[in-house]
Amino acid sequence: MYEFEYVRPQTVATAVEQGGAGQYLAGGMTLLPTLKLRLAQPGRLVDLNALPELQGIRVDGNVVRIGAMTRHADVARSAELRRAAPVLAELAGGIGDPHVRNRGTIGGSVANNDPAADYPAAVLGLGATVVTSAREIAGDDFFTGMFSTALAAGELIRRIDFPVPKRAAYAKFPNPASRYAMAGVLVAETAGGIRVAVTGAGPCVFRVPEFEAALTRRFAPEALDGLEIPSDGLNQDLHGSPEYRAALVTVMAQRAVAHAAARG
Amino acid sequence: MSATTADTPAGTGIGASVRRVEDQRFITGRGSYVDDLERPGQVHAHVVRSSVAHGEIRRIGTDAARAAPGVLGVYVGEDLRADGIGDLPCGWFVSNIDGTPMFSPSHPVVAVGRVRYVGEPVAVVIAETAQQARDAAELLEVEIDDLPAVATLERALAPGAPAIWDGAPGNVSFHWQIGDRAAVESAFARADHVAKLELVNNRLVCNAMEPRAAIGEYDAGRGEYTLWTTSQNPHVIRILLATVTLKVPEHKIRVISPDVGGGFGSKAFHYSEEVIAAWAARRVGRPVRWTADRSEAFVSDRHGRDHLSHVELACTKDGRFLALRVSTAANMGAYYSTFGPAIPTFYYAPLLSGTYAIPAIYCDVKGVVTNTVPVDAYRGAGRPEATYVIERIVDRAARDLGIDPAEIRRRNFVPKDAFPYRTALTLEYDSGDYAQALDKALALADYAGFPARKQASAARGKLRGIGLSSYIEACGVGPSKIIMTSGGGSGLFESACVRVNPSGSVVVMTGSHSHGQGHETTFAQLVSERLGVPLESVEVVHGDTGRIQFGLGTYGSRSLAVGGSAIWKAVDKVIAKGKKIAAHVLEAAESDVRFENGRFVVAGTDRGLSFPELAFTAHAPLRFPSDEIEPGLEETAFYDPSNFTFPAGVHVCELEIDPATGVSEVVRYTVVDDFGTVVNPMIVDGQVHGGVAQGIGQALLENCVYDEDSAQLVSGSFVDYTMPRADDLPTLAVDYIVTPCPHNPIGAKGCGEAGAIAAPPAVMNAVVDALAARGVGDVQMPATPHRVWQALRAAAKPAAA
């Protein structure tokens, strides 16, 4: 770790003021290992852990509002969420391991936009809105590429608003070593139609219009039989080729559909 | 996890599942590991490592680093050489087939002239704080001219491959053989069938929980060095420091290995950082400490395995084995580690006979140098590689000939009335009952019920497979004469001192080293049982050359069989002396004194002395002649085994494969081991569980991967290197048979490595069995989901076309 200035603001306004020249520290599940390996050298860390207004889960009719600093573990065990949008609780309960879930936050995960993170599939797949210190950004416009988002420098995520889907489920094939998604597929029947969002397989979360069309015709796993996304441009690493990831996307999508369909 | 621990006797003697006395301090955070120690005035070393795999060092600019805050010294390889520091030693020598000696690369403590692997030390920075040392290290100007690099066996052996050492043409640093080639050729000529396989034994990173650490200290007044190090064998490190690297008289060096968090072989070697810490402590006049971080451990701890073998088994049509022929290439890394060449030769090939009577065996082994971390012993060390070869080819033969894998093994086992049995490769198996272990394992695994379970899996779209492994290993290293005539640089006996205090409590000083195995409990149980003293009255001391008379350390499952036997012999001497003293005190003939149930008694009378009474009397020489019998009660013994021990057993793995994803789930796992006499079944169960976890890890999960072109380590962190986790493992059914070792006093054979040795072929035989239904011939380790999926897809293509 290199030396850095550390501040712990008590209000969101102060945080945003200080954030422009620094880096926000949420759960630290990505940032801290990066710092320890000396792969990043921020001049200032702005710790968001003393900001209660960024925490908490609220169900407002057909919208679930999750504060940016809400821990994965809290999302996973929220009884309210398990009723309103169980897909979110299940997704959060499958992130990393208990240590990660007790520290990691939804805002940190979404702002980081790791290509293999789980939450981006929920934001895109459910058509959520990212509410920041400056504006509201539609989920469809938020993720712009590998580790990059529509956030401007110093812009802070306050919360994420998820429309409650009619039914939805998330299935992921975890990387055997890291347990990040190698192919994570969120399938949702929303007010705006069927949405299928894929994380882990490509450089950035993406939707699969062919799957959405097939599932619009018939919301059943068999509707995806024989469909496979092109492997061009998918991720390649020690644990899987692009072809393997393409195949896994179909398998995970089918499992998510089966799970969602079973919810009725 | 297993049923056996519940069935053991109460009490604290041999056979009792006594809770580990060391766990109180480990579990409550009161252990004392090297990194926990603070020495007055200590400073910190940071080792700067090569980021390129192969290159000429053009220049290392140190001025800016020297001028950085807190820096006390910056040293490169030439600085150590100029100060008389020797190269790292290799303690094992083998000869080539033509009788010439193997090529021995020089292995500087810090690189000189050329770097040969990513992670090789190129400089050392000593500073007041670890942070300052690391900051200064970034100011070093390391300029290296890249040379072409090669990491894998295939690339290193390919024609025109980049040469790593001038003395190793074609990157082959030795070509060794064992066995009767002519007899093998003639048996193959008359065979009905020859089973063949190409086998990869994947490279592994050990990943002990505690990373390596060292603290060097120099007392200028006495001219004495102290080195605290995470070592499995502190006396061996002292010998090597004294005679090879530091070159300081042995009596001027004290090496201490305090609590150590796992070794698995990777802490049995003499490492650069040990030399650096001790040498730099004198150089800067302050204690110097170094602790590896996990990233450093990946590129500096010695790696394991990495073999490529071509194997052929000649059989009759009814599955009798006639001969075995094996050709192996073994990746040695860029330099030889302390025992490097021993592992793929002496510790590997002699075990190729497995548990079978095979009339003729021949094996040749090429040691291959590459631009990778040196390879050395890792849990099992050569024996997992041998077991993998024989247990996979036996299964292949069974499959080829349409014989049940259990049946083909049974037909070829060394029969139980054939012991001692000399194999075609000179080992003399001492005792065993392989068919009994097989029968017990098959019953426990419900082998007969497998077809029904396979059908049920198929109905759920899953591919189920079952795999056997009937392993044997040579442990209890070792008979010094065999070791030294086979290339070893020293004997491998063990020592123990049993010191009885006047109050009757006992201190045992053992040359074995516990780094998680629970010796403080097991050895105390031995002494408690023999002397009849409470377990709490026995203290086991290990890991300090300043307190222990001598020792050769812990590896090769040798601690109980060899170290325990030394304790046993020292106890014999204590009892013998006690009888002499008791004879005087009790006014009886020495031959009439018996030692029974913790009392010295005169046979046929009620006269006797309790052990504490005798202990006190020994230190109060009034009633016995101290000119004839020395006062005190302390005895030392050195035990050199007459043979290896041969633990054996049968593992049965049953797994289910999801053809859609390629994921293998081990659903049942059965172990029947023969470790001879078991002292603490709970501890032995734990050793089996850990070993099986590592074996399943090797078969399904773990893979150390280098980039083929750059020779950069790709699997350099836990993000990419798949360590087995609890949820990767099934509940294990563990049971035992017992054929005691006939040549050591305890009857123990050793249990530390068996799981890691037996599990990989059991798992892979199960994978191959499961995939056979889909036309997949073979899969290499690790059978990762990706690899299994690829094999299934490849097998499906011709059918579709």
JSON list of N, CA, C and O in Angstrom, two decimals, chain B residues 474-519:
[
{"chain": "B", "resi": 474, "resn": "ALA", "atom": "N", "xyz": [6.03, -45.52, 0.01]},
{"chain": "B", "resi": 474, "resn": "ALA", "atom": "CA", "xyz": [7.17, -45.82, 0.87]},
{"chain": "B", "resi": 474, "resn": "ALA", "atom": "C", "xyz": [7.36, -44.64, 1.79]},
{"chain": "B", "resi": 474, "resn": "ALA", "atom": "O", "xyz": [7.57, -43.52, 1.33]},
{"chain": "B", "resi": 475, "resn": "CYS", "atom": "N", "xyz": [7.25, -44.87, 3.08]},
{"chain": "B", "resi": 475, "resn": "CYS", "atom": "CA", "xyz": [7.35, -43.79, 4.05]},
{"chain": "B", "resi": 475, "resn": "CYS", "atom": "C", "xyz": [8.44, -44.10, 5.05]},
{"chain": "B", "resi": 475, "resn": "CYS", "atom": "O", "xyz": [9.22, -45.03, 4.89]},
{"chain": "B", "resi": 476, "resn": "GLY", "atom": "N", "xyz": [8.42, -43.28, 6.09]},
{"chain": "B", "resi": 476, "resn": "GLY", "atom": "CA", "xyz": [9.40, -43.51, 7.14]},
{"chain": "B", "resi": 476, "resn": "GLY", "atom": "C", "xyz": [10.81, -43.38, 6.62]},
{"chain": "B", "resi": 476, "resn": "GLY", "atom": "O", "xyz": [11.70, -44.18, 6.93]},
{"chain": "B", "resi": 477, "resn": "VAL", "atom": "N", "xyz": [11.05, -42.34, 5.79]},
{"chain": "B", "resi": 477, "resn": "VAL", "atom": "CA", "xyz": [12.41, -42.14, 5.26]},
{"chain": "B", "resi": 477, "resn": "VAL", "atom": "C", "xyz": [13.33, -41.77, 6.41]},
{"chain": "B", "resi": 477, "resn": "VAL", "atom": "O", "xyz": [12.99, -40.95, 7.24]},
{"chain": "B", "resi": 478, "resn": "GLY", "atom": "N", "xyz": [14.40, -42.40, 6.35]},
{"chain": "B", "resi": 478, "resn": "GLY", "atom": "CA", "xyz": [14.53, -43.67, 5.63]},
{"chain": "B", "resi": 478, "resn": "GLY", "atom": "C", "xyz": [15.76, -44.37, 6.11]},
{"chain": "B", "resi": 478, "resn": "GLY", "atom": "O", "xyz": [16.53, -43.85, 6.90]},
{"chain": "B", "resi": 479, "resn": "PRO", "atom": "N", "xyz": [15.92, -45.57, 5.67]},
{"chain": "B", "resi": 479, "resn": "PRO", "atom": "CA", "xyz": [17.15, -46.30, 6.01]},
{"chain": "B", "resi": 479, "resn": "PRO", "atom": "C", "xyz": [18.36, -45.54, 5.45]},
{"chain": "B", "resi": 479, "resn": "PRO", "atom": "O", "xyz": [18.48, -45.38, 4.23]},
{"chain": "B", "resi": 480, "resn": "SER", "atom": "N", "xyz": [19.21, -45.06, 6.32]},
{"chain": "B", "resi": 480, "resn": "SER", "atom": "CA", "xyz": [20.29, -44.17, 5.86]},
{"chain": "B", "resi": 480, "resn": "SER", "atom": "C", "xyz": [21.14, -44.80, 4.78]},
{"chain": "B", "resi": 480, "resn": "SER", "atom": "O", "xyz": [21.55, -44.14, 3.83]},
{"chain": "B", "resi": 481, "resn": "LYS", "atom": "N", "xyz": [21.42, -46.09, 4.92]},
{"chain": "B", "resi": 481, "resn": "LYS", "atom": "CA", "xyz": [22.29, -46.73, 3.91]},
{"chain": "B", "resi": 481, "resn": "LYS", "atom": "C", "xyz": [21.64, -46.70, 2.54]},
{"chain": "B", "resi": 481, "resn": "LYS", "atom": "O", "xyz": [22.30, -46.43, 1.54]},
{"chain": "B", "resi": 482, "resn": "ILE", "atom": "N", "xyz": [20.34, -46.99, 2.48]},
{"chain": "B", "resi": 482, "resn": "ILE", "atom": "CA", "xyz": [19.67, -46.97, 1.17]},
{"chain": "B", "resi": 482, "resn": "ILE", "atom": "C", "xyz": [19.63, -45.54, 0.63]},
{"chain": "B", "resi": 482, "resn": "ILE", "atom": "O", "xyz": [19.92, -45.30, -0.56]},
{"chain": "B", "resi": 483, "resn": "ILE", "atom": "N", "xyz": [19.32, -44.59, 1.50]},
{"chain": "B", "resi": 483, "resn": "ILE", "atom": "CA", "xyz": [19.25, -43.20, 1.06]},
{"chain": "B", "resi": 483, "resn": "ILE", "atom": "C", "xyz": [20.60, -42.76, 0.50]},
{"chain": "B", "resi": 483, "resn": "ILE", "atom": "O", "xyz": [20.68, -42.18, -0.59]},
{"chain": "B", "resi": 484, "resn": "MET", "atom": "N", "xyz": [21.67, -43.06, 1.24]},
{"chain": "B", "resi": 484, "resn": "MET", "atom": "CA", "xyz": [22.96, -42.52, 0.84]},
{"chain": "B", "resi": 484, "resn": "MET", "atom": "C", "xyz": [23.56, -43.24, -0.35]},
{"chain": "B", "resi": 484, "resn": "MET", "atom": "O", "xyz": [24.31, -42.64, -1.12]},
{"chain": "B", "resi": 485, "resn": "THR", "atom": "N", "xyz": [23.22, -44.53, -0.54]},
{"chain": "B", "resi": 485, "resn": "THR", "atom": "CA", "xyz": [23.73, -45.20, -1.73]},
{"chain": "B", "resi": 485, "resn": "THR", "atom": "C", "xyz": [22.86, -44.91, -2.95]},
{"chain": "B", "resi": 485, "resn": "THR", "atom": "O", "xyz": [23.19, -45.26, -4.06]},
{"chain": "B", "resi": 486, "resn": "SER", "atom": "N", "xyz": [21.72, -44.22, -2.73]},
{"chain": "B", "resi": 486, "resn": "SER", "atom": "CA", "xyz": [20.85, -43.88, -3.86]},
{"chain": "B", "resi": 486, "resn": "SER", "atom": "C", "xyz": [20.99, -42.42, -4.28]},
{"chain": "B", "resi": 486, "resn": "SER", "atom": "O", "xyz": [20.25, -41.96, -5.13]},
{"chain": "B", "resi": 487, "resn": "GLY", "atom": "N", "xyz": [21.91, -41.70, -3.67]},
{"chain": "B", "resi": 487, "resn": "GLY", "atom": "CA", "xyz": [22.13, -40.33, -4.10]},
{"chain": "B", "resi": 487, "resn": "GLY", "atom": "C", "xyz": [21.91, -39.29, -3.03]},
{"chain": "B", "resi": 487, "resn": "GLY", "atom": "O", "xyz": [22.17, -38.10, -3.22]},
{"chain": "B", "resi": 488, "resn": "GLY", "atom": "N", "xyz": [21.42, -39.68, -1.87]},
{"chain": "B", "resi": 488, "resn": "GLY", "atom": "CA", "xyz": [21.17, -38.72, -0.80]},
{"chain": "B", "resi": 488, "resn": "GLY", "atom": "C", "xyz": [22.47, -38.24, -0.18]},
{"chain": "B", "resi": 488, "resn": "GLY", "atom": "O", "xyz": [23.44, -38.98, -0.08]},
{"chain": "B", "resi": 489, "resn": "GLY", "atom": "N", "xyz": [22.45, -37.00, 0.25]},
{"chain": "B", "resi": 489, "resn": "GLY", "atom": "CA", "xyz": [23.65, -36.38, 0.79]},
{"chain": "B", "resi": 489, "resn": "GLY", "atom": "C", "xyz": [23.84, -36.60, 2.28]},
{"chain": "B", "resi": 489, "resn": "GLY", "atom": "O", "xyz": [24.85, -36.22, 2.86]},
{"chain": "B", "resi": 490, "resn": "SER", "atom": "N", "xyz": [22.84, -37.17, 2.95]},
{"chain": "B", "resi": 490, "resn": "SER", "atom": "CA", "xyz": [23.00, -37.41, 4.38]},
{"chain": "B", "resi": 490, "resn": "SER", "atom": "C", "xyz": [22.09, -38.55, 4.80]},
{"chain": "B", "resi": 490, "resn": "SER", "atom": "O", "xyz": [21.23, -38.99, 4.03]},
{"chain": "B", "resi": 491, "resn": "GLY", "atom": "N", "xyz": [22.28, -39.04, 6.03]},
{"chain": "B", "resi": 491, "resn": "GLY", "atom": "CA", "xyz": [21.42, -40.09, 6.55]},
{"chain": "B", "resi": 491, "resn": "GLY", "atom": "C", "xyz": [20.06, -39.52, 6.91]},
{"chain": "B", "resi": 491, "resn": "GLY", "atom": "O", "xyz": [19.85, -38.31, 6.92]},
{"chain": "B", "resi": 492, "resn": "LEU", "atom": "N", "xyz": [19.12, -40.41, 7.17]},
{"chain": "B", "resi": 492, "resn": "LEU", "atom": "CA", "xyz": [17.78, -39.94, 7.52]},
{"chain": "B", "resi": 492, "resn": "LEU", "atom": "C", "xyz": [17.24, -40.68, 8.74]},
{"chain": "B", "resi": 492, "resn": "LEU", "atom": "O", "xyz": [16.11, -41.12, 8.77]},
{"chain": "B", "resi": 493, "resn": "PHE", "atom": "N", "xyz": [18.11, -40.81, 9.75]},
{"chain": "B", "resi": 493, "resn": "PHE", "atom": "CA", "xyz": [17.67, -41.37, 11.03]},
{"chain": "B", "resi": 493, "resn": "PHE", "atom": "C", "xyz": [16.95, -40.27, 11.81]},
{"chain": "B", "resi": 493, "resn": "PHE", "atom": "O", "xyz": [16.70, -39.19, 11.29]},
{"chain": "B", "resi": 494, "resn": "GLU", "atom": "N", "xyz": [16.61, -40.53, 13.06]},
{"chain": "B", "resi": 494, "resn": "GLU", "atom": "CA", "xyz": [16.05, -39.46, 13.89]},
{"chain": "B", "resi": 494, "resn": "GLU", "atom": "C", "xyz": [16.54, -39.64, 15.32]},
{"chain": "B", "resi": 494, "resn": "GLU", "atom": "O", "xyz": [17.00, -40.73, 15.70]},
{"chain": "B", "resi": 495, "resn": "SER", "atom": "N", "xyz": [16.48, -38.56, 16.08]},
{"chain": "B", "resi": 495, "resn": "SER", "atom": "CA", "xyz": [16.97, -38.61, 17.45]},
{"chain": "B", "resi": 495, "resn": "SER", "atom": "C", "xyz": [15.89, -38.17, 18.42]},
{"chain": "B", "resi": 495, "resn": "SER", "atom": "O", "xyz": [14.96, -37.44, 18.06]},
{"chain": "B", "resi": 496, "resn": "ALA", "atom": "N", "xyz": [16.03, -38.62, 19.65]},
{"chain": "B", "resi": 496, "resn": "ALA", "atom": "CA", "xyz": [15.14, -38.19, 20.71]},
{"chain": "B", "resi": 496, "resn": "ALA", "atom": "C", "xyz": [15.88, -38.22, 22.03]},
{"chain": "B", "resi": 496, "resn": "ALA", "atom": "O", "xyz": [16.77, -39.05, 22.24]},
{"chain": "B", "resi": 497, "resn": "CYS", "atom": "N", "xyz": [15.56, -37.28, 22.89]},
{"chain": "B", "resi": 497, "resn": "CYS", "atom": "CA", "xyz": [16.08, -37.28, 24.24]},
{"chain": "B", "resi": 497, "resn": "CYS", "atom": "C", "xyz": [14.89, -37.25, 25.19]},
{"chain": "B", "resi": 497, "resn": "CYS", "atom": "O", "xyz": [14.00, -36.42, 25.02]},
{"chain": "B", "resi": 498, "resn": "VAL", "atom": "N", "xyz": [14.86, -38.18, 26.12]},
{"chain": "B", "resi": 498, "resn": "VAL", "atom": "CA", "xyz": [13.78, -38.21, 27.11]},
{"chain": "B", "resi": 498, "resn": "VAL", "atom": "C", "xyz": [14.40, -37.82, 28.46]},
{"chain": "B", "resi": 498, "resn": "VAL", "atom": "O", "xyz": [15.27, -38.52, 28.98]},
{"chain": "B", "resi": 499, "resn": "ARG", "atom": "N", "xyz": [13.99, -36.69, 28.96]},
{"chain": "B", "resi": 499, "resn": "ARG", "atom": "CA", "xyz": [14.53, -36.15, 30.21]},
{"chain": "B", "resi": 499, "resn": "ARG", "atom": "C", "xyz": [13.46, -36.25, 31.29]},
{"chain": "B", "resi": 499, "resn": "ARG", "atom": "O", "xyz": [12.37, -35.68, 31.14]},
{"chain": "B", "resi": 500, "resn": "VAL", "atom": "N", "xyz": [13.78, -37.00, 32.35]},
{"chain": "B", "resi": 500, "resn": "VAL", "atom": "CA", "xyz": [12.83, -37.15, 33.45]},
{"chain": "B", "resi": 500, "resn": "VAL", "atom": "C", "xyz": [13.23, -36.18, 34.55]},
{"chain": "B", "resi": 500, "resn": "VAL", "atom": "O", "xyz": [14.38, -36.21, 35.03]},
{"chain": "B", "resi": 501, "resn": "ASN", "atom": "N", "xyz": [12.33, -35.29, 34.92]},
{"chain": "B", "resi": 501, "resn": "ASN", "atom": "CA", "xyz": [12.61, -34.34, 35.99]},
{"chain": "B", "resi": 501, "resn": "ASN", "atom": "C", "xyz": [12.48, -35.04, 37.34]},
{"chain": "B", "resi": 501, "resn": "ASN", "atom": "O", "xyz": [11.81, -36.07, 37.44]},
{"chain": "B", "resi": 502, "resn": "PRO", "atom": "N", "xyz": [13.09, -34.49, 38.40]},
{"chain": "B", "resi": 502, "resn": "PRO", "atom": "CA", "xyz": [13.03, -35.13, 39.72]},
{"chain": "B", "resi": 502, "resn": "PRO", "atom": "C", "xyz": [11.59, -35.40, 40.18]},
{"chain": "B", "resi": 502, "resn": "PRO", "atom": "O", "xyz": [11.33, -36.37, 40.88]},
{"chain": "B", "resi": 503, "resn": "SER", "atom": "N", "xyz": [10.66, -34.57, 39.76]},
{"chain": "B", "resi": 503, "resn": "SER", "atom": "CA", "xyz": [9.27, -34.77, 40.20]},
{"chain": "B", "resi": 503, "resn": "SER", "atom": "C", "xyz": [8.56, -35.83, 39.37]},
{"chain": "B", "resi": 503, "resn": "SER", "atom": "O", "xyz": [7.42, -36.18, 39.67]},
{"chain": "B", "resi": 504, "resn": "GLY", "atom": "N", "xyz": [9.20, -36.32, 38.35]},
{"chain": "B", "resi": 504, "resn": "GLY", "atom": "CA", "xyz": [8.58, -37.37, 37.55]},
{"chain": "B", "resi": 504, "resn": "GLY", "atom": "C", "xyz": [7.93, -36.87, 36.28]},
{"chain": "B", "resi": 504, "resn": "GLY", "atom": "O", "xyz": [7.39, -37.66, 35.51]},
{"chain": "B", "resi": 505, "resn": "SER", "atom": "N", "xyz": [7.92, -35.54, 36.08]},
{"chain": "B", "resi": 505, "resn": "SER", "atom": "CA", "xyz": [7.43, -35.08, 34.78]},
{"chain": "B", "resi": 505, "resn": "SER", "atom": "C", "xyz": [8.52, -35.31, 33.74]},
{"chain": "B", "resi": 505, "resn": "SER", "atom": "O", "xyz": [9.69, -35.49, 34.07]},
{"chain": "B", "resi": 506, "resn": "VAL", "atom": "N", "xyz": [8.10, -35.31, 32.46]},
{"chain": "B", "resi": 506, "resn": "VAL", "atom": "CA", "xyz": [9.00, -35.76, 31.41]},
{"chain": "B", "resi": 506, "resn": "VAL", "atom": "C", "xyz": [9.05, -34.72, 30.29]},
{"chain": "B", "resi": 506, "resn": "VAL", "atom": "O", "xyz": [8.02, -34.20, 29.88]},
{"chain": "B", "resi": 507, "resn": "VAL", "atom": "N", "xyz": [10.26, -34.43, 29.85]},
{"chain": "B", "resi": 507, "resn": "VAL", "atom": "CA", "xyz": [10.43, -33.57, 28.68]},
{"chain": "B", "resi": 507, "resn": "VAL", "atom": "C", "xyz": [11.02, -34.41, 27.56]},
{"chain": "B", "resi": 507, "resn": "VAL", "atom": "O", "xyz": [12.03, -35.10, 27.77]},
{"chain": "B", "resi": 508, "resn": "VAL", "atom": "N", "xyz": [10.36, -34.37, 26.41]},
{"chain": "B", "resi": 508, "resn": "VAL", "atom": "CA", "xyz": [10.84, -35.13, 25.25]},
{"chain": "B", "resi": 508, "resn": "VAL", "atom": "C", "xyz": [11.38, -34.14, 24.23]},
{"chain": "B", "resi": 508, "resn": "VAL", "atom": "O", "xyz": [10.65, -33.25, 23.78]},
{"chain": "B", "resi": 509, "resn": "MET", "atom": "N", "xyz": [12.65, -34.28, 23.91]},
{"chain": "B", "resi": 509, "resn": "MET", "atom": "CA", "xyz": [13.21, -33.43, 22.87]},
{"chain": "B", "resi": 509, "resn": "MET", "atom": "C", "xyz": [13.34, -34.25, 21.60]},
{"chain": "B", "resi": 509, "resn": "MET", "atom": "O", "xyz": [14.09, -35.22, 21.55]},
{"chain": "B", "resi": 510, "resn": "THR", "atom": "N", "xyz": [12.56, -33.87, 20.60]},
{"chain": "B", "resi": 510, "resn": "THR", "atom": "CA", "xyz": [12.51, -34.67, 19.37]},
{"chain": "B", "resi": 510, "resn": "THR", "atom": "C", "xyz": [13.08, -33.91, 18.20]},
{"chain": "B", "resi": 510, "resn": "THR", "atom": "O", "xyz": [12.90, -32.69, 18.09]},
{"chain": "B", "resi": 511, "resn": "GLY", "atom": "N", "xyz": [13.73, -34.63, 17.32]},
{"chain": "B", "resi": 511, "resn": "GLY", "atom": "CA", "xyz": [14.25, -34.02, 16.09]},
{"chain": "B", "resi": 511, "resn": "GLY", "atom": "C", "xyz": [13.20, -33.91, 15.00]},
{"chain": "B", "resi": 511, "resn": "GLY", "atom": "O", "xyz": [13.44, -33.31, 13.96]},
{"chain": "B", "resi": 512, "resn": "SER", "atom": "N", "xyz": [12.02, -34.50, 15.25]},
{"chain": "B", "resi": 512, "resn": "SER", "atom": "CA", "xyz": [10.91, -34.28, 14.32]},
{"chain": "B", "resi": 512, "resn": "SER", "atom": "C", "xyz": [10.39, -32.86, 14.53]},
{"chain": "B", "resi": 512, "resn": "SER", "atom": "O", "xyz": [10.65, -32.26, 15.56]},
{"chain": "B", "resi": 513, "resn": "HIS", "atom": "N", "xyz": [9.67, -32.34, 13.56]},
{"chain": "B", "resi": 513, "resn": "HIS", "atom": "CA", "xyz": [9.13, -30.99, 13.70]},
{"chain": "B", "resi": 513, "resn": "HIS", "atom": "C", "xyz": [7.64, -30.99, 13.38]},
{"chain": "B", "resi": 513, "resn": "HIS", "atom": "O", "xyz": [7.23, -31.50, 12.35]},
{"chain": "B", "resi": 514, "resn": "SER", "atom": "N", "xyz": [6.86, -30.43, 14.28]},
{"chain": "B", "resi": 514, "resn": "SER", "atom": "CA", "xyz": [5.42, -30.39, 14.05]},
{"chain": "B", "resi": 514, "resn": "SER", "atom": "C", "xyz": [5.04, -29.04, 13.45]},
{"chain": "B", "resi": 514, "resn": "SER", "atom": "O", "xyz": [5.34, -28.00, 14.03]},
{"chain": "B", "resi": 515, "resn": "HIS", "atom": "N", "xyz": [4.43, -29.06, 12.28]},
{"chain": "B", "resi": 515, "resn": "HIS", "atom": "CA", "xyz": [3.92, -27.81, 11.70]},
{"chain": "B", "resi": 515, "resn": "HIS", "atom": "C", "xyz": [2.44, -28.00, 11.39]},
{"chain": "B", "resi": 515, "resn": "HIS", "atom": "O", "xyz": [1.96, -27.65, 10.32]},
{"chain": "B", "resi": 516, "resn": "GLY", "atom": "N", "xyz": [1.76, -28.57, 12.39]},
{"chain": "B", "resi": 516, "resn": "GLY", "atom": "CA", "xyz": [0.32, -28.77, 12.28]},
{"chain": "B", "resi": 516, "resn": "GLY", "atom": "C", "xyz": [-0.10, -30.20, 12.54]},
{"chain": "B", "resi": 516, "resn": "GLY", "atom": "O", "xyz": [-1.28, -30.47, 12.72]},
{"chain": "B", "resi": 517, "resn": "GLN", "atom": "N", "xyz": [0.87, -31.13, 12.57]},
{"chain": "B", "resi": 517, "resn": "GLN", "atom": "CA", "xyz": [0.53, -32.55, 12.65]},
{"chain": "B", "resi": 517, "resn": "GLN", "atom": "C", "xyz": [0.07, -33.01, 14.02]},
{"chain": "B", "resi": 517, "resn": "GLN", "atom": "O", "xyz": [-0.46, -34.10, 14.16]},
{"chain": "B", "resi": 518, "resn": "GLY", "atom": "N", "xyz": [0.36, -32.22, 15.07]},
{"chain": "B", "resi": 518, "resn": "GLY", "atom": "CA", "xyz": [-0.09, -32.63, 16.40]},
{"chain": "B", "resi": 518, "resn": "GLY", "atom": "C", "xyz": [0.89, -33.53, 17.13]},
{"chain": "B", "resi": 518, "resn": "GLY", "atom": "O", "xyz": [0.51, -34.31, 17.99]},
{"chain": "B", "resi": 519, "resn": "HIS", "atom": "N", "xyz": [2.19, -33.40, 16.84]},
{"chain": "B", "resi": 519, "resn": "HIS", "atom": "CA", "xyz": [3.18, -34.26, 17.51]},
{"chain": "B", "resi": 519, "resn": "HIS", "atom": "C", "xyz": [3.18, -34.07, 19.02]},
{"chain": "B", "resi": 519, "resn": "HIS", "atom": "O", "xyz": [3.52, -34.98, 19.77]}
]
